[in-house]
Short mmCIF file of C-alpha atoms in Angstrom, two decimals:
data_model
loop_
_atom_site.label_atom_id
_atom_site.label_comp_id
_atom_site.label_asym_id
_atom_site.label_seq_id
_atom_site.Cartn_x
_atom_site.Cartn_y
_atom_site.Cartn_z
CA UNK A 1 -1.03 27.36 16.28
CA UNK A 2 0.54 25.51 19.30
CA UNK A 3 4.79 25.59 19.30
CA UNK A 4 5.62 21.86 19.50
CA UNK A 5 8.50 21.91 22.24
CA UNK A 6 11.75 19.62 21.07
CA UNK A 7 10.70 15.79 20.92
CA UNK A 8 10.45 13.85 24.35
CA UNK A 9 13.21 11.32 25.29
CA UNK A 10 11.97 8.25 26.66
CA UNK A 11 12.01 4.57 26.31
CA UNK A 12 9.98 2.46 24.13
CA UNK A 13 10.00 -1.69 23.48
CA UNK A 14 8.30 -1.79 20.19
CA UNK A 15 10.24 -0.02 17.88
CA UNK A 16 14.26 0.75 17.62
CA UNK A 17 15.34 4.09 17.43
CA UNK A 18 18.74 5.53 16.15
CA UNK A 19 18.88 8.18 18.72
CA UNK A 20 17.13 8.85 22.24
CA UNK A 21 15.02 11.39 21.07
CA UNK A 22 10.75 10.29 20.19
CA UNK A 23 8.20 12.48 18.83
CA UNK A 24 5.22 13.16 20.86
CA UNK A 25 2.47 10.18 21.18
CA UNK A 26 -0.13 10.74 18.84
CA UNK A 27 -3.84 10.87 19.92
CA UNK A 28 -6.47 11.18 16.97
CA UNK A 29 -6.18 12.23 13.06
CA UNK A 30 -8.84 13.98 11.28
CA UNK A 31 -8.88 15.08 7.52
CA UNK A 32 -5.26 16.88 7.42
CA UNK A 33 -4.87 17.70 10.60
CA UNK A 34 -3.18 15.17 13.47
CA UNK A 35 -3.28 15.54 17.59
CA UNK A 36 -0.97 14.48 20.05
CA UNK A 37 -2.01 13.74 23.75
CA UNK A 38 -1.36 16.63 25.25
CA UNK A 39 -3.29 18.61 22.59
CA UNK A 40 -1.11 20.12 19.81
CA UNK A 41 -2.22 20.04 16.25
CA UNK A 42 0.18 19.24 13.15
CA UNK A 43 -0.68 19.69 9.87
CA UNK A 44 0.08 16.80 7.82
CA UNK A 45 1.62 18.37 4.85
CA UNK A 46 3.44 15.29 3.81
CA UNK A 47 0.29 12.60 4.37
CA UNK A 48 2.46 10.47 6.27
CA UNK A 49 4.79 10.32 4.06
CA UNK A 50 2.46 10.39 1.08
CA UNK A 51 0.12 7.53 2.43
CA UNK A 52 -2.75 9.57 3.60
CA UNK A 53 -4.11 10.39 -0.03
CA UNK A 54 -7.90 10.60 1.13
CA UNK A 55 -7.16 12.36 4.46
CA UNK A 56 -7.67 10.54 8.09
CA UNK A 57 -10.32 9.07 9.57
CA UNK A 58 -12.66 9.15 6.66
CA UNK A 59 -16.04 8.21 8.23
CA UNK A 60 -17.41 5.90 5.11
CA UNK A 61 -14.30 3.66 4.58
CA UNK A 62 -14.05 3.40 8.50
CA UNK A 63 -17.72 2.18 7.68
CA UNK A 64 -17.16 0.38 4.99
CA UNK A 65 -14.33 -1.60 6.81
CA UNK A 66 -16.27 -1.89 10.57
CA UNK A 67 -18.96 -3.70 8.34
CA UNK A 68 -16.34 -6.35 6.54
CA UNK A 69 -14.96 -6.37 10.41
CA UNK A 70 -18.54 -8.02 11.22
CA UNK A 71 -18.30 -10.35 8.29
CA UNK A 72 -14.50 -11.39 7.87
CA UNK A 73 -10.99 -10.11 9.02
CA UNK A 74 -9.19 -12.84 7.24
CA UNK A 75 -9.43 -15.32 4.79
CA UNK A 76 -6.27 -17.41 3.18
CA UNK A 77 -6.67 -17.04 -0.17
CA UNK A 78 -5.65 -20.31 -1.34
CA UNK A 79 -8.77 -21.77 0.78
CA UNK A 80 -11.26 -18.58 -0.40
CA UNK A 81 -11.72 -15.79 -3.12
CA UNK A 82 -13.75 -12.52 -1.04
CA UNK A 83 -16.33 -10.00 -2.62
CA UNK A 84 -13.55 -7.39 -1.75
CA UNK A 85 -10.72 -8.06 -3.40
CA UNK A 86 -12.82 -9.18 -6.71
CA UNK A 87 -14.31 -5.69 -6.61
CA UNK A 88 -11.66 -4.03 -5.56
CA UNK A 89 -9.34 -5.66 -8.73
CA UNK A 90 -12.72 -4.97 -10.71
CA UNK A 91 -12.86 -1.17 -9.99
CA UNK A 92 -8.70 -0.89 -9.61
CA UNK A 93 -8.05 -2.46 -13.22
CA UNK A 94 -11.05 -0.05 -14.69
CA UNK A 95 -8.61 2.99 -13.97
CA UNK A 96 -5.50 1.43 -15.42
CA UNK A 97 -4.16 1.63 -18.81
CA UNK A 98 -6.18 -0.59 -20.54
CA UNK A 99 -5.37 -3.90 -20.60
CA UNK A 100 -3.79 -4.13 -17.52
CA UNK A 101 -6.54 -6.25 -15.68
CA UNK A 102 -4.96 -9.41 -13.70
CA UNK A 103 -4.08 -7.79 -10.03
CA UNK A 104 -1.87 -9.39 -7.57
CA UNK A 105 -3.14 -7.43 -3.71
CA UNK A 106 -0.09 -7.34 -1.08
CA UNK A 107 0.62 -5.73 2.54
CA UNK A 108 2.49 -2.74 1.16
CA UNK A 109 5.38 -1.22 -1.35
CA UNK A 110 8.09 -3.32 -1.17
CA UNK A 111 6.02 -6.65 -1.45
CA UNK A 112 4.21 -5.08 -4.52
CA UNK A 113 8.25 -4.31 -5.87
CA UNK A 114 8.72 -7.83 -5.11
CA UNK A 115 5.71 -8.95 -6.61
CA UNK A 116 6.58 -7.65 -10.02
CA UNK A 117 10.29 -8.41 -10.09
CA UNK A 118 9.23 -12.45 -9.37
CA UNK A 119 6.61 -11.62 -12.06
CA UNK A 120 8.61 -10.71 -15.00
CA UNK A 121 11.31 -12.91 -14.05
CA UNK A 122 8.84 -15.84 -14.13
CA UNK A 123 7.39 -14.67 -17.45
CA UNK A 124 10.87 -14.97 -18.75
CA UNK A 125 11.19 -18.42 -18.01
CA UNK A 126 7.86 -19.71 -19.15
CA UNK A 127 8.40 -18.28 -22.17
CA UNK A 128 11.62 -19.47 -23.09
CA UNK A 129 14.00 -16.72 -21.88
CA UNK A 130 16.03 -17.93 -18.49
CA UNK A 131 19.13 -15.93 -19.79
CA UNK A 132 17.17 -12.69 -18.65
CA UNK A 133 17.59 -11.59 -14.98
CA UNK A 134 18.92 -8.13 -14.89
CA UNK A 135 16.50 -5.53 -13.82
CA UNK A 136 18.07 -2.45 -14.43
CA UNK A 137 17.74 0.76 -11.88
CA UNK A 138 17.95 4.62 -11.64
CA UNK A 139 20.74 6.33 -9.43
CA UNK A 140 19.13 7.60 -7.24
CA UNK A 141 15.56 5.59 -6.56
CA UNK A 142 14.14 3.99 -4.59
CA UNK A 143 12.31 0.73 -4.39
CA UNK A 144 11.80 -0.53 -1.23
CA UNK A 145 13.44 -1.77 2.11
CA UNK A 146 12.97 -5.89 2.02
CA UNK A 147 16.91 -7.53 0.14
CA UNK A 148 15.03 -7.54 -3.23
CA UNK A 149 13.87 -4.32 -3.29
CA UNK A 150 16.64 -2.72 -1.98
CA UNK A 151 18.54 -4.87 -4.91
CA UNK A 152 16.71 -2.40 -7.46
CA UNK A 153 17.09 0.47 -5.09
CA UNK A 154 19.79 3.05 -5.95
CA UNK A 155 21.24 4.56 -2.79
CA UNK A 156 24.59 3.70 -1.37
CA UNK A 157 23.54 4.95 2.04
CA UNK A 158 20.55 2.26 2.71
CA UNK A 159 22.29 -0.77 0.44
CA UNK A 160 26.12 -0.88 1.77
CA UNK A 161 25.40 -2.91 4.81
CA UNK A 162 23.47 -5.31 3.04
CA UNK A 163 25.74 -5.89 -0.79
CA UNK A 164 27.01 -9.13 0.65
CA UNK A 165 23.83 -10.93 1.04
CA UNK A 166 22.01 -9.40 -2.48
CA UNK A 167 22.51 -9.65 -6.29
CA UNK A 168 23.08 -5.54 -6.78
CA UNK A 169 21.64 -4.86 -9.93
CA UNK A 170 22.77 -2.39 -12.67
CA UNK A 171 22.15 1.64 -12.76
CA UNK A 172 21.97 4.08 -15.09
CA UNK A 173 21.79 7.90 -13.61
CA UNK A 174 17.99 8.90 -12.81
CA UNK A 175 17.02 12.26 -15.27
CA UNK A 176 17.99 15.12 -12.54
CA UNK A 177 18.22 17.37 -16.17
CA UNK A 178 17.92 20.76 -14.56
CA UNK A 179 21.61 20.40 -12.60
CA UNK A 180 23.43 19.82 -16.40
CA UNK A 181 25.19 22.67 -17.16
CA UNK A 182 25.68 22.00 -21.14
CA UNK A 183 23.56 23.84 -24.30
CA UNK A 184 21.26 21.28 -24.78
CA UNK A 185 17.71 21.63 -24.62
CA UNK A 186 15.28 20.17 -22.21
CA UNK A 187 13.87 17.75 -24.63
CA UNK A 188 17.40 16.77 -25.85
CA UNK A 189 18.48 16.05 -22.18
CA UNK A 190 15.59 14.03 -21.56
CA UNK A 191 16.87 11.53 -25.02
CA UNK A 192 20.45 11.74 -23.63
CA UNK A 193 18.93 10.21 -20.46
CA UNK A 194 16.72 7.70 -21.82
CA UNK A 195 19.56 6.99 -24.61
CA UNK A 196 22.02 6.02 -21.49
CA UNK A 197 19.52 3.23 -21.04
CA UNK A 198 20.27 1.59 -24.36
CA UNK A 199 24.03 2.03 -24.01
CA UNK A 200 23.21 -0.20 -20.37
CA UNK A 201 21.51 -2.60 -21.98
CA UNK A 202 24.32 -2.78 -24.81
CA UNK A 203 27.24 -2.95 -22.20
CA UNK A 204 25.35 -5.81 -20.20
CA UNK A 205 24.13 -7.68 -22.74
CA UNK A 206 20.39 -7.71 -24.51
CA UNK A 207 19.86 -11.38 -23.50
CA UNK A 208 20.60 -11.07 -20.10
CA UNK A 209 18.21 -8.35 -19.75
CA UNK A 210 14.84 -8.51 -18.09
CA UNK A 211 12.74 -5.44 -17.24
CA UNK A 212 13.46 -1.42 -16.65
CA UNK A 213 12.17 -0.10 -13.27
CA UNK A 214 11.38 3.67 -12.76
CA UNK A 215 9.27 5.78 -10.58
CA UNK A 216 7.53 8.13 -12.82
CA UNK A 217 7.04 10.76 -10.98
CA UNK A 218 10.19 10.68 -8.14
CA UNK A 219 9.55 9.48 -4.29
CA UNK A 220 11.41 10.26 -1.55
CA UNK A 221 15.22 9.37 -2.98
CA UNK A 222 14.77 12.30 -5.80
CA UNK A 223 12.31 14.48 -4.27
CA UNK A 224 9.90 14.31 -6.85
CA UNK A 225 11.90 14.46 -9.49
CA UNK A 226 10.26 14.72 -13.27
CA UNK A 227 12.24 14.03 -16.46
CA UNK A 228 11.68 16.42 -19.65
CA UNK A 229 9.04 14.77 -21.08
CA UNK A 230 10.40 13.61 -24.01
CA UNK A 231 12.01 10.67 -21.69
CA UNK A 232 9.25 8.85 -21.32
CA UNK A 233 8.28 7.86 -25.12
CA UNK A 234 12.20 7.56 -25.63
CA UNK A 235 12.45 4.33 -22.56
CA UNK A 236 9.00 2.58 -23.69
CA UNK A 237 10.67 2.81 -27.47
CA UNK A 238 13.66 1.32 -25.96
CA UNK A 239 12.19 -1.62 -24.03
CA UNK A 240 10.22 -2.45 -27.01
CA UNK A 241 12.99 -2.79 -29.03
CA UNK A 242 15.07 -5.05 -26.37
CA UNK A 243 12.35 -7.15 -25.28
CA UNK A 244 12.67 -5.36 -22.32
CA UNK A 245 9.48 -5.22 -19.48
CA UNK A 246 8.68 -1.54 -18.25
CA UNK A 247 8.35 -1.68 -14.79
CA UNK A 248 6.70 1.42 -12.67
CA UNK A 249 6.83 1.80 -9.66
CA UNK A 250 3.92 3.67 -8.61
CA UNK A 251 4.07 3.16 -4.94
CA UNK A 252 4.29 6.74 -4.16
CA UNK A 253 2.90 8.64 -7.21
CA UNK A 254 0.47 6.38 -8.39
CA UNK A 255 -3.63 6.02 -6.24
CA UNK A 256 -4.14 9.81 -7.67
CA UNK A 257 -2.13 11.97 -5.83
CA UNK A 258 -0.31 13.65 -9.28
CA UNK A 259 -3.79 14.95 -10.44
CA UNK A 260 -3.67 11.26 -12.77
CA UNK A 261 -4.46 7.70 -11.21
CA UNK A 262 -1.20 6.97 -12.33
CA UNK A 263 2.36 9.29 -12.47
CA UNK A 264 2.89 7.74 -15.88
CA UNK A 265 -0.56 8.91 -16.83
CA UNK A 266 0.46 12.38 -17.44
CA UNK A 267 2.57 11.51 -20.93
CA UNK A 268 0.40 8.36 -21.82
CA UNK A 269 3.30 6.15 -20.81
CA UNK A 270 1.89 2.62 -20.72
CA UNK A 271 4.59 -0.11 -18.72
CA UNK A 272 4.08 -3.47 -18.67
CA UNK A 273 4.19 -4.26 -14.75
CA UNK A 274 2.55 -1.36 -12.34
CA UNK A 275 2.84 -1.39 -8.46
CA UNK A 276 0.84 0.49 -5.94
CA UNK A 277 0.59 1.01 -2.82
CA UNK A 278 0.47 3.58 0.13
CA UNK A 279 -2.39 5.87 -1.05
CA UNK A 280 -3.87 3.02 -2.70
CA UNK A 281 -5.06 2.11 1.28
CA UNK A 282 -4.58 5.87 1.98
CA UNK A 283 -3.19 4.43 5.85
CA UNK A 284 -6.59 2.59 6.62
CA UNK A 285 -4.92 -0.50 6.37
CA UNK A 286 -2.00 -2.16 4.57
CA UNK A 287 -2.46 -2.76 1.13
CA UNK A 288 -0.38 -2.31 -2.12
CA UNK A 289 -0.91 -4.05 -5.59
CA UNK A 290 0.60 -5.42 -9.14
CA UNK A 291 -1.00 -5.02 -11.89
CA UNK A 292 -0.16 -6.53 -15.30
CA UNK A 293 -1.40 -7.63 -18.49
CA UNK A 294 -2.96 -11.06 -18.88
CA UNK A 295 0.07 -11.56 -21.99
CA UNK A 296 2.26 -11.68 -18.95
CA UNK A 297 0.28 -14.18 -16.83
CA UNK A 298 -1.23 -16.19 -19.03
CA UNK A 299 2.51 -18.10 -19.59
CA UNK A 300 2.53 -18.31 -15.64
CA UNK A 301 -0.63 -19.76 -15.57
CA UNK A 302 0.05 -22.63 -18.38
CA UNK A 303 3.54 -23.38 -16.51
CA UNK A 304 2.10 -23.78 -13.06
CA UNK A 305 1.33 -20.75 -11.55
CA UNK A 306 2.65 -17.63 -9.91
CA UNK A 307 5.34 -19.10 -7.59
CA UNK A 308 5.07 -16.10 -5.56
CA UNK A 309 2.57 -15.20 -2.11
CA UNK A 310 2.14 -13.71 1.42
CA UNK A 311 -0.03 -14.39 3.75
CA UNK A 312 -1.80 -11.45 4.07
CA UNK A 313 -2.47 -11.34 0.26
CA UNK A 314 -6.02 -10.40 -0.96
CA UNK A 315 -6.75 -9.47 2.61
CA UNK A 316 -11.04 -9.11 3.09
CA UNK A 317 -10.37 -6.10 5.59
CA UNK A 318 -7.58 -4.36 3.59
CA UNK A 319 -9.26 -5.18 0.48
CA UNK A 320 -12.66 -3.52 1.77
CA UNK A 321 -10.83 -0.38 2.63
CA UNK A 322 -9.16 -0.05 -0.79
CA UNK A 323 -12.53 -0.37 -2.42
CA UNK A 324 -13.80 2.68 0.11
CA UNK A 325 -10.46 4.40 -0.45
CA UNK A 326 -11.78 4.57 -4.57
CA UNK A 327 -15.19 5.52 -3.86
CA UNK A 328 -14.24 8.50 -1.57
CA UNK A 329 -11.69 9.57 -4.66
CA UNK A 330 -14.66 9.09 -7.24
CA UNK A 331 -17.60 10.98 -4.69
CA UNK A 332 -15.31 13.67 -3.25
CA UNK A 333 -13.03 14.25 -7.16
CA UNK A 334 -9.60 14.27 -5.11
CA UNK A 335 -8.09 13.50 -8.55
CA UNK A 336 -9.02 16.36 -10.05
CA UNK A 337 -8.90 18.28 -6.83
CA UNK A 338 -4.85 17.19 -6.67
CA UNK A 339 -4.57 18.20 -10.05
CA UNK A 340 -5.74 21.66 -9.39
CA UNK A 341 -4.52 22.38 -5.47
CA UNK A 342 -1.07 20.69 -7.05
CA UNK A 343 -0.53 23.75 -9.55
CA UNK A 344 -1.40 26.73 -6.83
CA UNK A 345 0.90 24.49 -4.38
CA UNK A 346 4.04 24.33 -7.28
CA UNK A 347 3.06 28.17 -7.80
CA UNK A 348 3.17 28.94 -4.38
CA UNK A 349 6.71 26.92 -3.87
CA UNK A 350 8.10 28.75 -7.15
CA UNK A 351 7.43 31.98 -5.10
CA UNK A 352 8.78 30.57 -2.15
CA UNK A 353 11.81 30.03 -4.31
CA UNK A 354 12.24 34.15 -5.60
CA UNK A 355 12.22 34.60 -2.11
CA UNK A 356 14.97 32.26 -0.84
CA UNK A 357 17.39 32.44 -3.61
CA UNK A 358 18.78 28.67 -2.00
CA UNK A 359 16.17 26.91 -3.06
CA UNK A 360 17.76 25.86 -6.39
CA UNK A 361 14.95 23.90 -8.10
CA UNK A 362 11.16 23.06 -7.85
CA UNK A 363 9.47 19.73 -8.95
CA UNK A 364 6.75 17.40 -9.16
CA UNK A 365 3.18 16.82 -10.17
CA UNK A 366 0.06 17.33 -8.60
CA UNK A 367 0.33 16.93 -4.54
CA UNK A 368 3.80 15.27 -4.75
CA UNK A 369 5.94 18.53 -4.73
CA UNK A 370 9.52 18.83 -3.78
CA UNK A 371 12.44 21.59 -3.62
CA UNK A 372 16.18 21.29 -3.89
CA UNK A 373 17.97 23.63 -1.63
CA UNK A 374 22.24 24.61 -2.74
CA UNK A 375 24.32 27.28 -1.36
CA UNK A 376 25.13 28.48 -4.84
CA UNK A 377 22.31 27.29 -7.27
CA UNK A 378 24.63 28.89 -10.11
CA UNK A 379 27.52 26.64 -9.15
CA UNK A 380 25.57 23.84 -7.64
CA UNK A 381 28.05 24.07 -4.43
CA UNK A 382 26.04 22.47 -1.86
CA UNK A 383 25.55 23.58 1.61
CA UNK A 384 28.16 22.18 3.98
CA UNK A 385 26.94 18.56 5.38
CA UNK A 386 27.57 19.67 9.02
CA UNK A 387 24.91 22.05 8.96
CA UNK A 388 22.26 19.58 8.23
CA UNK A 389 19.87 21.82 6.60
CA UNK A 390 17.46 19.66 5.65
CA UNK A 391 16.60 18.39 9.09
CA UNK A 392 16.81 21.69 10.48
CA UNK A 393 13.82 22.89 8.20
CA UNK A 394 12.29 19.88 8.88
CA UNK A 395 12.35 20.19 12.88
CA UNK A 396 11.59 24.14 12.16
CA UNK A 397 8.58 22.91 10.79
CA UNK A 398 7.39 20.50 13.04
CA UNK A 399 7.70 23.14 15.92
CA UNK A 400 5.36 25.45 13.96
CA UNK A 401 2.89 22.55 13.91
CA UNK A 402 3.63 21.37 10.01
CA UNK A 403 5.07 17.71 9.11
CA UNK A 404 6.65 18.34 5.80
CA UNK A 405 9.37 15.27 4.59
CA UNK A 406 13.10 15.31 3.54
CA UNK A 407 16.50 13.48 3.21
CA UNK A 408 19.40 13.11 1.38
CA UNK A 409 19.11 12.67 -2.79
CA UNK A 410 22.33 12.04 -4.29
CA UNK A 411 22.31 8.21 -3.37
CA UNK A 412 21.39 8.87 0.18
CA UNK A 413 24.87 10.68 1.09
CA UNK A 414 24.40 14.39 0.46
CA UNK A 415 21.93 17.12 -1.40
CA UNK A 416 19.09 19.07 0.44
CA UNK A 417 15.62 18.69 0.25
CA UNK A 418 12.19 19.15 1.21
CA UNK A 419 8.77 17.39 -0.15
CA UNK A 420 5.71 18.88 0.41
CA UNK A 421 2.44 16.53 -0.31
CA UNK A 422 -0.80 17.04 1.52
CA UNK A 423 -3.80 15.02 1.47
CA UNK A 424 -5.95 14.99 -1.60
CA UNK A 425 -8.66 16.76 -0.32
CA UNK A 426 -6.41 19.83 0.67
CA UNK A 427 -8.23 23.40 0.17
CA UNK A 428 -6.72 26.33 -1.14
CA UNK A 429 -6.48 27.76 2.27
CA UNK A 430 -4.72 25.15 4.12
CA UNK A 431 -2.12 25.38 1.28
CA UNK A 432 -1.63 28.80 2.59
CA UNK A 433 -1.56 27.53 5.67
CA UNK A 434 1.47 25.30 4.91
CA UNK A 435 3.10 27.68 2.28
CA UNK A 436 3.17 30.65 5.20
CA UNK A 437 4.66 28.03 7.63
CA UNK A 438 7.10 27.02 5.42
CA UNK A 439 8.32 30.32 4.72
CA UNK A 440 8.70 31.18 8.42
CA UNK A 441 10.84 27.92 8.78
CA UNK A 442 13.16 28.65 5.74
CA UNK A 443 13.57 32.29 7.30
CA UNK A 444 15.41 30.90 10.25
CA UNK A 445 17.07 28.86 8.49
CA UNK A 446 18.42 31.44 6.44
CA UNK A 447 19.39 33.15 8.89
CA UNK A 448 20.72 30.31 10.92
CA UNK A 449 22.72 29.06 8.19
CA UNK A 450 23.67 32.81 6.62
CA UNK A 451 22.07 32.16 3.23
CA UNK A 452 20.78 34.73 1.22
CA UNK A 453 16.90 35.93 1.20
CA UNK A 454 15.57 38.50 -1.61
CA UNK A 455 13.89 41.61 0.20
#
């Protein structure tokens, strides 16, 4: 393994930075692995970050998308419908609950956000219900970067700047059960959390209530955090009984990488608006989706329409490489693959975690892993700010040739983590690969940081 030497500074037109220091230019990608030009090799142990689902440069949807290249790039899709979006919505709405089988396509994760928020709010109105416009959030989430995303995103750190120019909408705390220090049980903790919901919706009002968004299975602003499972049933009874839409946001978890097509899969939670994206193109081209019931549409439909678009909607080219991305899942089983690499990965993290006694909790499902990291787990004193442990692990990492992903949980502003989530089509040795790395990283950081390490 090549020792990446600290990032280059130079200057560059196309992008802005928040410091002078750039990673090295990349050169080529192949299955998990990535190049730079001068010839070192990273592991991509965090898919980029959690994009790359099907691995890089997968021959048949470069194919697959190098033949719609010689047909189409573009068509607007008020002008044209294209074979690849039809199939794609065809195939896409056969692995969704059932039911949910009228798909919206996008450029990405916080158009599909977007997309379902204009959605429900929509429904609301065709149907008789303008009084409801309150989507309700977890602290911490997050939801996306455009204003009305970040509206339903909880974390002070990327919002603050922007408060005066967005409608901030309501939180209630996201289910991080395994910090409460109290005698209740794991499935009582997960009620408690889901019950906080209710007592939301009571304090702002029923009426004024539209929809409930979530990510399932945590991204990056909880580090794959997973409620006791007795959550779940406890927020879809609870939206029922308000009227209330269950929005997932599946941007992150959903496309297969928990071991299910969708995070919400795992306890047979069914919401009424889903959105996908990033492994849902798997980085062959932009691409995210919203999926919903035709109940929803159907008053859309009879009122006008969806008064909602972008451009780039129901793209041919992106469209074509979705429908590869599927068929690679289907031929190669990178479901079930995630499902089972996912377990030795959370086993081999739990060991990781005997080992370095700081690593206060693991998570996750499948291939979207993550670890908390406290100077006292007992306690839950955190380790001092100024030491920046997360990014230190991070850039430990990266020198040993292994891109794992991190930042701050508790609303952007403070907590230590890491997230580890291959490709899909991992092996069992490259997850030693990444676990050994990993341990070599946290080993200097222990003793960088003077934290403690069993024998």
């Amino acid at each position: 393994m090549l020792k990446s030497p600290a990032p280059e500074t130079r200057e560059a037109s196309h992008l802005f930075y928040l410091s002078s220091l750039r990673r090295p230019l990349i050169d080529r990608a192949e299955g998990i692995y990535m190049w730079t030009q001068d010839g070192r090799r990273f592991i991509d142990g965090s898919s980029g970050p959690m994009v790359a689902n099907i691995g890089h440069s997968n021959r048949n949807v470069l194919d697959a998308m190098k033949r719609q290249m010689d047909r189409a790039t573009f068509a607007y899709r008020l002008h044209f419908e294209n074979e690849p979006a039809e199939e794609l919505a065809r195939q896409l709405a056969a692995k969704l609950p059932e039911g949910m089988d009228r798909i919206f396509f996008v450029s990405g994760g916080s158009e599909a956000i977007e997309s379902c928020i204009k959605l429900a709010r929509q429904w609301a109105v065709a149907t008789g219900q303008p009084s409801r416009w309150k989507v309700i959030t977890r602290f911490p989430s997050y939801h996306g970067g455009t204003l009305g995303a970040l509206a339903v995103t909880g974390d002070d750190a990327l919002s603050e700047t922007f408060v005066p120019m967005m409608q901030m909408m309501p939180t209630v705390p996201a289910p991080i059960a395994w910090r409460d220090r109290d005698n209740l049980s794991m499935e009582q903790r997960g009620i408690r959390y889901a019950d906080m919901l209710e007592e939301k919706i009571l304090a702002e009002g029923p009426q004024s209530v539209l929809a409930f968004i979530m990510e399932p299975v945590g991204g990056a602003a909880t580090a794959a955090l997973v409620a006791p499972d007795s959550y779940y049933p406890r927020i879809r009874e609870i939206c029922d009984r308000y009227g209330i839409l269950l929005i997932h946001d599946e941007v992150m978890s959903g496309a297969g990488r928990t071991g299910k097509f969708l995070g919400g899969d795992h306890w047979n939670c069914k919401p009424d608006i889903v959105a996908l994206s990033k492994g849902l193109g798997s980085g062959y081209a932009p691409l995210g989706a919203l999926a919903a019931p035709m109940r929803l549409v159907q008053p859309l439909l009879a009122s006008g329409g969806f008064q909602h678009g972008h451009t780039y909607a129901g793209n041919p080219l992106a469209c074509a490489a979705g429908l590869a991305v599927l068929g690679e899942m289907d031929r190669l089983g990178l479901i079930a693959n995630a499902a089972v690499m996912g377990e030795l990965l959370m086993d081999e993290l739990k060991r990781l975690a005997k080992r370095f006694p700081f690593i206060a909790d693991v998570r996750g499902k499948g291939l979207l892993t993550g670890a908390e990291m406290l100077a006292d787990p007992d306690t839950l004193r955190p380790i001092e700010p100024a030491k920046k442990a997360t990014q230190r692990l991070l850039d430990l990492a990266y020198e040993r040739g292994l891109i794992i992903y991190g930042r701050k949980v508790k609303g952007g502003v403070d907590g230590d983590n890491f997230m580890v989530a291959p490709p899909m089509i991992v092996t069992a040795a490259q997850i030693g690969e990444i676990i050994s790395i990993i341990g070599d990283s946290l080993e200097v950081l222990a003793s960088e940081l003077d934290l403690p390490v069993e024998g």
